[in-house]
Each structure stands twice: as structure tokens, then as C-alpha cells.
Short mmCIF file of C-alpha atoms and ligand atoms in Angstrom, two decimals:
data_model
loop_
_atom_site.label_atom_id
_atom_site.label_comp_id
_atom_site.label_asym_id
_atom_site.label_seq_id
_atom_site.Cartn_x
_atom_site.Cartn_y
_atom_site.Cartn_z
CA UNK M 1 27.36 -0.20 7.27
CA UNK M 2 24.67 -0.97 9.88
CA UNK M 3 25.70 -3.57 12.47
CA UNK M 4 24.79 -7.03 11.19
CA UNK M 5 23.46 -8.10 14.60
CA UNK M 6 20.57 -5.59 14.68
CA UNK M 7 17.36 -7.65 15.00
CA UNK M 8 15.72 -7.52 11.58
CA UNK M 9 13.12 -9.55 9.69
CA UNK M 10 13.42 -9.65 5.93
CA UNK M 11 9.97 -8.59 4.69
CA UNK M 12 10.80 -5.96 2.04
CA UNK M 13 11.74 -6.61 -1.56
CA UNK M 14 15.10 -4.85 -1.64
CA UNK M 15 16.76 -3.09 -3.30
CA UNK M 16 13.77 -1.22 -4.69
CA UNK M 17 14.18 -0.19 -8.34
CA UNK M 18 15.16 3.27 -9.55
CA UNK M 19 13.29 4.48 -12.67
CA UNK M 20 14.28 7.53 -14.70
CA UNK M 21 11.40 9.92 -15.50
CA UNK M 22 12.57 11.55 -18.76
CA UNK M 23 9.19 12.84 -19.97
CA UNK M 24 8.46 14.52 -16.64
CA UNK M 25 11.95 16.09 -16.69
CA UNK M 26 11.23 17.49 -20.17
CA UNK M 27 7.77 18.79 -19.17
CA UNK M 28 9.28 20.58 -16.18
CA UNK M 29 12.14 21.91 -18.33
CA UNK M 30 14.34 21.02 -15.46
CA UNK M 31 16.63 18.53 -13.80
CA UNK M 32 17.02 14.86 -14.57
CA UNK M 33 14.44 13.09 -12.42
CA UNK M 34 14.49 9.59 -11.02
CA UNK M 35 12.00 7.76 -8.81
CA UNK M 36 13.15 5.32 -6.14
CA UNK M 37 10.26 2.90 -6.04
CA UNK M 38 9.64 2.31 -2.35
CA UNK M 39 6.01 1.87 -3.35
CA UNK M 40 7.34 -1.51 -4.53
CA UNK M 41 8.62 -2.84 -1.19
CA UNK M 42 6.20 -5.71 -1.69
CA UNK M 43 4.41 -6.15 1.63
CA UNK M 44 0.62 -5.91 1.06
CA UNK M 45 0.97 -3.20 -1.62
CA UNK M 46 4.22 -1.84 -0.24
CA UNK M 47 5.38 1.56 0.95
CA UNK M 48 7.96 3.21 3.16
CA UNK M 49 6.80 1.62 6.42
CA UNK M 50 7.98 -1.81 5.32
CA UNK M 51 11.63 -0.76 5.68
CA UNK M 52 10.99 0.49 9.22
CA UNK M 53 8.94 -2.59 10.08
CA UNK M 54 11.84 -4.89 9.21
CA UNK M 55 13.61 -3.52 12.30
CA UNK M 56 10.53 -2.91 14.47
CA UNK M 57 9.29 -6.46 13.92
CA UNK M 58 12.80 -7.77 14.59
CA UNK M 59 12.81 -5.90 17.91
CA UNK M 60 9.27 -7.07 18.77
CA UNK M 61 10.15 -10.72 18.15
CA UNK M 62 13.36 -10.43 20.14
CA UNK M 63 11.31 -9.11 23.07
CA UNK M 64 8.88 -12.04 22.79
CA UNK M 65 5.89 -9.95 21.68
CA UNK M 66 2.71 -11.65 20.51
CA UNK M 67 0.71 -8.59 19.37
CA UNK M 68 1.63 -5.42 17.47
CA UNK M 69 -0.34 -2.27 18.32
CA UNK M 70 -0.08 0.93 16.36
CA UNK M 71 -2.08 3.98 15.33
CA UNK M 72 -2.72 6.39 12.50
CA UNK M 73 -5.25 8.25 10.38
CA UNK M 74 -8.15 6.34 8.89
CA UNK M 75 -6.30 5.82 5.59
CA UNK M 76 -2.95 5.08 7.28
CA UNK M 77 -0.49 3.20 5.07
CA UNK M 78 1.62 2.52 8.14
CA UNK M 79 -1.28 0.68 9.81
CA UNK M 80 -1.99 -1.41 6.71
CA UNK M 81 1.66 -2.48 6.46
CA UNK M 82 1.86 -3.17 10.21
CA UNK M 83 -1.17 -5.48 9.96
CA UNK M 84 0.53 -7.34 7.11
CA UNK M 85 3.86 -7.55 8.99
CA UNK M 86 2.06 -8.98 12.04
CA UNK M 87 0.43 -11.64 9.87
CA UNK M 88 3.78 -12.45 8.27
CA UNK M 89 5.18 -13.22 11.73
CA UNK M 90 2.03 -14.90 13.11
CA UNK M 91 1.35 -12.09 15.61
CA UNK M 92 -1.94 -10.39 16.48
CA UNK M 93 -2.51 -6.77 15.47
CA UNK M 94 -4.57 -3.91 16.88
CA UNK M 95 -4.91 -0.64 14.93
CA UNK M 96 -6.18 2.57 16.53
CA UNK M 97 -7.47 4.87 13.80
CA UNK M 98 -8.87 8.37 14.00
CA UNK M 99 -11.59 9.26 11.56
CA UNK M 100 -10.79 12.10 9.20
CA UNK M 101 -11.00 12.73 5.49
CA UNK M 102 -11.97 9.65 3.41
CA UNK M 103 -13.56 7.44 6.08
CA UNK M 104 -15.25 5.14 3.59
CA UNK M 105 -14.52 1.40 3.79
CA UNK M 106 -12.11 1.45 0.89
CA UNK M 107 -8.39 1.92 0.27
CA UNK M 108 -6.24 1.18 3.33
CA UNK M 109 -9.18 0.85 5.72
CA UNK M 110 -10.64 -1.93 3.59
CA UNK M 111 -7.23 -3.63 3.51
CA UNK M 112 -6.87 -3.37 7.32
CA UNK M 113 -10.09 -5.38 7.66
CA UNK M 114 -9.12 -7.79 4.91
CA UNK M 115 -5.82 -8.45 6.72
CA UNK M 116 -7.83 -9.29 9.85
CA UNK M 117 -6.51 -6.59 12.18
CA UNK M 118 -8.64 -5.52 15.12
CA UNK M 119 -9.61 -1.96 14.17
CA UNK M 120 -10.53 0.51 16.92
CA UNK M 121 -11.64 4.01 15.87
CA UNK M 122 -11.50 7.04 18.10
CA UNK M 123 -12.12 10.76 17.98
CA UNK M 124 -9.81 11.21 20.97
CA UNK M 125 -6.05 10.99 21.49
CA UNK M 126 -4.93 7.84 19.66
CA UNK M 127 -1.81 7.30 21.76
CA UNK M 128 -3.90 7.20 24.96
CA UNK M 129 -6.31 4.64 23.48
CA UNK M 130 -3.35 2.59 22.26
CA UNK M 131 -1.74 2.57 25.71
CA UNK M 132 -5.04 1.57 27.36
CA UNK M 133 -5.42 -1.35 24.95
CA UNK M 134 -1.81 -2.39 25.62
CA UNK M 135 -2.48 -2.32 29.39
CA UNK M 136 -5.65 -4.44 28.93
CA UNK M 137 -3.74 -6.97 26.85
CA UNK M 138 -0.99 -7.20 29.47
CA UNK M 139 -3.62 -7.88 32.14
CA UNK M 140 -4.87 -10.74 29.93
CA UNK M 141 -1.34 -12.17 29.92
CA UNK M 142 -0.47 -11.03 26.38
CA UNK M 143 2.79 -9.38 25.30
CA UNK M 144 1.93 -6.32 23.20
CA UNK M 145 4.57 -4.30 21.33
CA UNK M 146 3.54 -0.69 20.84
CA UNK M 147 4.75 1.00 17.65
CA UNK M 148 4.53 4.81 17.69
CA UNK M 149 2.96 6.88 14.87
CA UNK M 150 4.51 6.00 11.54
CA UNK M 151 6.99 3.60 13.16
CA UNK M 152 9.10 6.71 13.72
CA UNK M 153 11.58 6.08 16.49
CA UNK M 154 15.24 5.10 16.74
CA UNK M 155 14.55 1.48 15.77
CA UNK M 156 12.39 2.46 12.78
CA UNK M 157 15.06 4.96 11.67
CA UNK M 158 17.31 2.03 10.78
CA UNK M 159 15.11 1.37 7.74
CA UNK M 160 15.96 4.63 5.98
CA UNK M 161 19.53 4.79 7.27
CA UNK M 162 19.96 1.45 5.49
CA UNK M 163 18.17 2.89 2.42
CA UNK M 164 20.96 5.50 2.09
CA UNK M 165 23.50 2.67 2.00
CA UNK M 166 21.40 0.86 -0.62
CA UNK M 167 21.18 4.04 -2.68
CA UNK M 168 24.94 4.58 -2.59
CA UNK M 169 25.44 1.04 -3.90
CA UNK M 170 22.84 1.55 -6.65
CA UNK M 171 24.33 4.93 -7.69
CA UNK M 172 27.72 3.31 -8.07
CA UNK M 173 26.34 0.40 -10.10
CA UNK M 174 24.36 2.81 -12.34
CA UNK M 175 27.25 5.25 -12.75
CA UNK M 176 24.89 8.05 -11.63
CA UNK M 177 24.88 10.43 -8.71
CA UNK M 178 21.94 12.13 -7.01
CA UNK M 179 22.35 15.73 -5.86
CA UNK M 180 18.94 16.00 -4.23
CA UNK M 181 16.66 13.43 -2.59
CA UNK M 182 13.04 14.58 -2.23
CA UNK M 183 10.68 12.78 0.14
CA UNK M 184 7.26 13.23 1.65
CA UNK M 185 7.69 13.72 5.39
CA UNK M 186 5.15 13.26 8.17
CA UNK M 187 6.23 11.71 11.43
CA UNK M 188 9.94 12.19 10.82
CA UNK M 189 10.97 8.54 10.47
CA UNK M 190 11.76 8.52 6.78
CA UNK M 191 13.55 11.86 6.68
CA UNK M 192 15.21 11.23 10.06
CA UNK M 193 16.51 7.88 8.85
CA UNK M 194 17.79 9.40 5.60
CA UNK M 195 19.52 12.21 7.49
CA UNK M 196 21.12 9.65 9.82
CA UNK M 197 22.22 7.50 6.87
CA UNK M 198 23.62 10.56 5.08
CA UNK M 199 25.90 11.27 8.05
CA UNK M 200 26.88 7.64 8.48
CA UNK M 201 28.06 7.32 4.87
CA UNK M 202 29.10 10.99 4.50
CA UNK M 203 26.84 11.56 1.49
CA UNK M 204 26.81 15.11 0.06
CA UNK M 205 23.18 14.77 -1.19
CA UNK M 206 20.56 17.32 -0.10
CA UNK M 207 17.67 15.64 1.72
CA UNK M 208 14.48 17.61 1.07
CA UNK M 209 11.38 16.83 3.15
CA UNK M 210 7.95 18.03 2.03
CA UNK M 211 5.59 18.17 5.00
CA UNK M 212 2.26 16.35 4.80
CA UNK M 213 0.62 18.56 7.42
CA UNK M 214 3.04 19.74 10.12
CA UNK M 215 4.72 23.12 10.41
CA UNK M 216 8.44 23.22 9.72
CA UNK M 217 9.18 23.58 13.44
CA UNK M 218 7.01 20.59 14.41
CA UNK M 219 8.43 18.37 11.71
CA UNK M 220 12.05 19.40 12.34
CA UNK M 221 11.68 18.43 15.99
CA UNK M 222 10.44 14.97 15.01
CA UNK M 223 13.13 14.45 12.36
CA UNK M 224 15.89 15.46 14.80
CA UNK M 225 14.52 13.19 17.54
CA UNK M 226 14.42 10.17 15.21
CA UNK M 227 17.92 10.83 13.81
CA UNK M 228 19.38 11.31 17.31
CA UNK M 229 17.64 8.23 18.74
CA UNK M 230 18.84 6.19 15.78
CA UNK M 231 22.43 7.40 16.22
CA UNK M 232 22.26 6.58 19.94
CA UNK M 233 21.03 3.07 19.14
CA UNK M 234 24.03 2.59 16.86
CA UNK M 235 26.42 4.13 19.41
CA UNK M 236 27.43 6.64 16.68
CA UNK M 237 28.79 9.96 17.88
CA UNK M 238 26.93 12.22 15.45
CA UNK M 239 25.42 15.67 15.92
CA UNK M 240 22.25 16.85 14.15
CA UNK M 241 21.24 20.51 13.98
CA UNK M 242 17.96 22.14 12.98
CA UNK M 243 19.72 24.46 10.50
CA UNK M 244 20.95 21.44 8.54
CA UNK M 245 17.43 20.26 7.76
CA UNK M 246 15.68 21.19 4.52
CA UNK M 247 11.93 21.07 5.12
CA UNK M 248 9.10 22.79 3.22
CA UNK M 249 5.71 23.22 4.87
CA UNK M 250 3.83 25.25 2.26
CA UNK M 251 2.52 22.42 0.10
CA UNK M 252 0.01 20.58 2.30
CA UNK M 253 -2.75 23.17 1.90
CA UNK M 254 -5.56 23.29 4.48
CA UNK M 255 -4.27 20.26 6.38
CA UNK M 256 -3.17 16.64 6.54
CA UNK M 257 -5.03 14.49 4.04
CA UNK M 258 -7.05 17.38 2.61
CA UNK M 259 -6.70 17.54 -1.18
CA UNK M 260 -5.15 20.57 -2.90
CA UNK M 261 -5.54 21.53 -6.57
CA UNK M 262 -1.73 21.38 -6.95
CA UNK M 263 -1.73 17.80 -5.59
CA UNK M 264 -4.46 16.76 -8.03
CA UNK M 265 -2.54 18.39 -10.92
CA UNK M 266 0.75 16.71 -9.90
CA UNK M 267 -0.81 13.23 -9.52
CA UNK M 268 -2.49 13.63 -12.92
CA UNK M 269 0.65 14.95 -14.66
CA UNK M 270 2.87 12.13 -13.39
CA UNK M 271 0.23 9.48 -14.21
CA UNK M 272 -0.22 10.81 -17.74
CA UNK M 273 3.35 11.51 -18.72
CA UNK M 274 5.11 8.62 -16.95
CA UNK M 275 2.41 6.04 -16.17
CA UNK M 276 3.44 6.34 -12.52
CA UNK M 277 0.79 6.47 -9.79
CA UNK M 278 1.30 8.73 -6.78
CA UNK M 279 -0.92 8.89 -3.70
CA UNK M 280 -3.02 11.93 -2.73
CA UNK M 281 -1.85 12.39 0.89
CA UNK M 282 1.95 12.21 0.68
CA UNK M 283 3.59 11.80 -2.72
CA UNK M 284 1.08 13.90 -4.66
CA UNK M 285 1.78 16.82 -2.35
CA UNK M 286 5.53 16.09 -2.28
CA UNK M 287 5.57 16.08 -6.09
CA UNK M 288 3.63 19.37 -6.19
CA UNK M 289 6.42 20.73 -3.98
CA UNK M 290 9.16 19.33 -6.20
CA UNK M 291 7.51 20.89 -9.28
CA UNK M 292 7.34 24.27 -7.54
CA UNK M 293 10.94 24.09 -6.26
CA UNK M 294 12.11 23.39 -9.83
CA UNK M 295 9.98 26.27 -11.19
CA UNK M 296 11.48 28.64 -8.59
CA UNK M 297 15.04 27.49 -9.27
CA UNK M 298 15.51 26.09 -5.76
CA UNK M 299 16.33 22.83 -7.46
CA UNK M 300 18.62 23.70 -10.35
CA UNK M 301 18.13 22.42 -13.91
CA UNK M 302 21.57 20.79 -13.97
CA UNK M 303 20.95 18.66 -10.88
CA UNK M 304 20.02 14.99 -10.62
CA UNK M 305 16.97 14.57 -8.42
CA UNK M 306 15.80 11.35 -6.81
CA UNK M 307 12.15 11.39 -5.82
CA UNK M 308 11.59 8.80 -3.11
CA UNK M 309 8.18 7.30 -3.91
CA UNK M 310 7.06 6.27 -0.45
CA UNK M 311 3.95 4.37 -1.56
CA UNK M 312 0.42 4.99 -0.34
CA UNK M 313 -1.33 4.39 -3.65
CA UNK M 314 -4.19 2.32 -2.09
CA UNK M 315 -5.49 5.64 -0.68
CA UNK M 316 -6.12 6.88 -4.24
CA UNK M 317 -9.37 4.90 -4.28
CA UNK M 318 -10.63 6.72 -1.18
CA UNK M 319 -9.97 10.05 -2.95
CA UNK M 320 -11.46 9.31 -6.36
CA UNK M 321 -13.96 12.18 -6.08
CA UNK M 322 -11.07 14.68 -5.91
CA UNK M 323 -10.00 13.53 -9.36
CA UNK M 324 -13.33 13.50 -11.15
CA UNK M 325 -13.74 16.60 -13.31
C1 PLP A 1 2.98 6.90 1.69
C2 PLP A 1 3.64 7.64 2.80
N1 PLP A 1 4.60 8.53 2.50
C3 PLP A 1 5.23 9.24 3.44
C4 PLP A 1 4.91 9.10 4.76
C5 PLP A 1 5.63 9.92 5.78
O1 PLP A 1 6.65 9.18 6.32
P1 PLP A 1 7.17 9.48 7.78
O2 PLP A 1 6.01 9.28 8.71
O3 PLP A 1 8.26 8.51 7.99
O4 PLP A 1 7.63 10.88 7.82
C6 PLP A 1 3.91 8.19 5.14
C7 PLP A 1 3.54 8.06 6.55
O5 PLP A 1 2.54 7.60 6.95
C8 PLP A 1 3.26 7.43 4.13
O6 PLP A 1 2.31 6.53 4.42
#
């Protein structure tokens, strides 16, 4: 469905598996639930960024880049996967991280160092620091490739547009259909890519994004920008409207990365009844949203729901105190 000549590097283990979650469905008294295991994309503990990085790395190599630069929060999964992707291709990597909750040298931050990335921390605007570093590298004769927050731009969108195609093929092979796809949403790349893919393949599925810390308006703007940039890159004449987006912004609590009691309960429930580990920043909060939407009937009991597990489990270790009774 996507043009075969788009620059792409095969770094993800695809297709990712789909597991049914029958005990969780029973506990919620609700819909049939499935998890699409994008925590199993394979690159240095996996996660959703690997799909985007297949296309971003492809673009970087085509442009002759020798260094990847990107930015994120201190426990950024995107940064960890970017460092691993750079190593895979023999490129250098600079990560600009802002300190926040869970600054300890564990979880993703530990892995960033283990992977050998140059880590720069800042309390200022990360994008500015990133652009200054890129300018310095250019002056030294290097060829940096700057990846925006979360790899969320038109190129990165290809990853989740392609995921919709993969899902359609898996649904057909399984003889199942999915009425609702629920995903954690932060910088718009995952949801924007899914929304783009939905239009490309004319899928009737609802795409539900649970915000990790942005208001609905902020997140909708990012999702629309990514979907539109992705469509433009493909030369596809598609329109995307705010009213078509399904985004919930009431589940992140006090802010991005700050634990909520509902997140802790959801992570514990899924671990104990399915043996499935969710992360505290994205999927734990997304699952707390899914549980609430089922309880309130906004996801009906007769629907098939696919929870996109976007990874992030290394951050659990940085949050262990939130889970100790
Ligand atoms: C585990 C995980 N889930 C979800 C997201 C949100 O994805 P996106 O930034 O594409 O909206 C991220 C982003 O960092 C993530 O690391």
C-alpha cells in the first residue's frame, strides 16, 4: 500500500504479534480485548519508535547523514530507540534530554549511556539546544540529521500508516475484526500515522488516542499535522478534520510522566491477570483510560478492542517506588 521506493531500513521485527487478553476482558465485564505487541519490535527493548525510525533512518542515510540528533524527556523511549538505530547503521547519536520525574540513572537513561549515545541534559528548550548542537556539528564538517520530538513528522508517520496495513492483513488471517484501536498518544506520530493509514486503506475502525500530558486541542493539532504531512509525502489527496479525531485528555493526571493511582492500578491489574507488563508513562495511563471508557459504555461490550502496546517498559524500573505499597 505504501510506495515500495520509500527509503526504509528494516530494523523492526514485523509483524508484531497480537495476543488476546481473555482474563482482562472478563474482569472488565466488557469487550473482547487484544494487545498488538509493539513493545516487541525488537530494537533494544522495542517500542513504537522503531516503526518510525525505519523510515527516519532510511531518509537520514539517503541524505548522507553521519549523526542522528533527537530529544525527549529523561526517560524517553524514543531517545533510547534512536540511539540503538544509530548504532545499527554505524552513525553517531546525540540525545538532548530534559530532567523531569525519574531522573535516576536507570531505565531508559541507563540504556542511553549503555548504547554509547552522547547525552546532553538541559532545563531549557530542548529544540533550541538540539539545533545549536546540529550547527556546531556542521561547522566541524559533520552531517547531522535532526529528528523532532518522538520522530513525529511526515516521514515518521509512515511507520504507523504501514502498521494499519499490517493490521488489516493480520485481521484477515485471524478471521477477526477490530472495531476500536486504543493507543497512548503524545507527540502525534503514532495516532497521526494510524489515522493516515485508516484513510489510505478505508478502515472503519475507531482510532482512540489517550493523551500522555497534552490537552485535546494541543494533541489534535499535532496529530493533524503529522497525518497531513504524511499524506503530502505520499502525494495522497486526503483531508483530515479535527472533528474526526477521538482523543481523551482526562487520564494523565497532574502531568506528563507523573504517576496517577489509576495508572498504578491498571499496570498492576494487567500484570496480575494477563502477565503483561505496561509502562507507567504511556500504556499504564492509556489502559486506565480504556478501563474507564469500558466502564462508562463509551466502548461497548460487544466490540472488539485492539490495545496498541507501544512499549516503554524499561521506564518501569525508574518508577518502582510508585508501585511499592
Ligand atoms: C511507550 C510510548 N508510547 C507512546 C508514545 C507516544 O507516541 P507518539 O509520540 O507517537 O504520540 C511514546 C512516545 O514517546 C512512547 O515512548
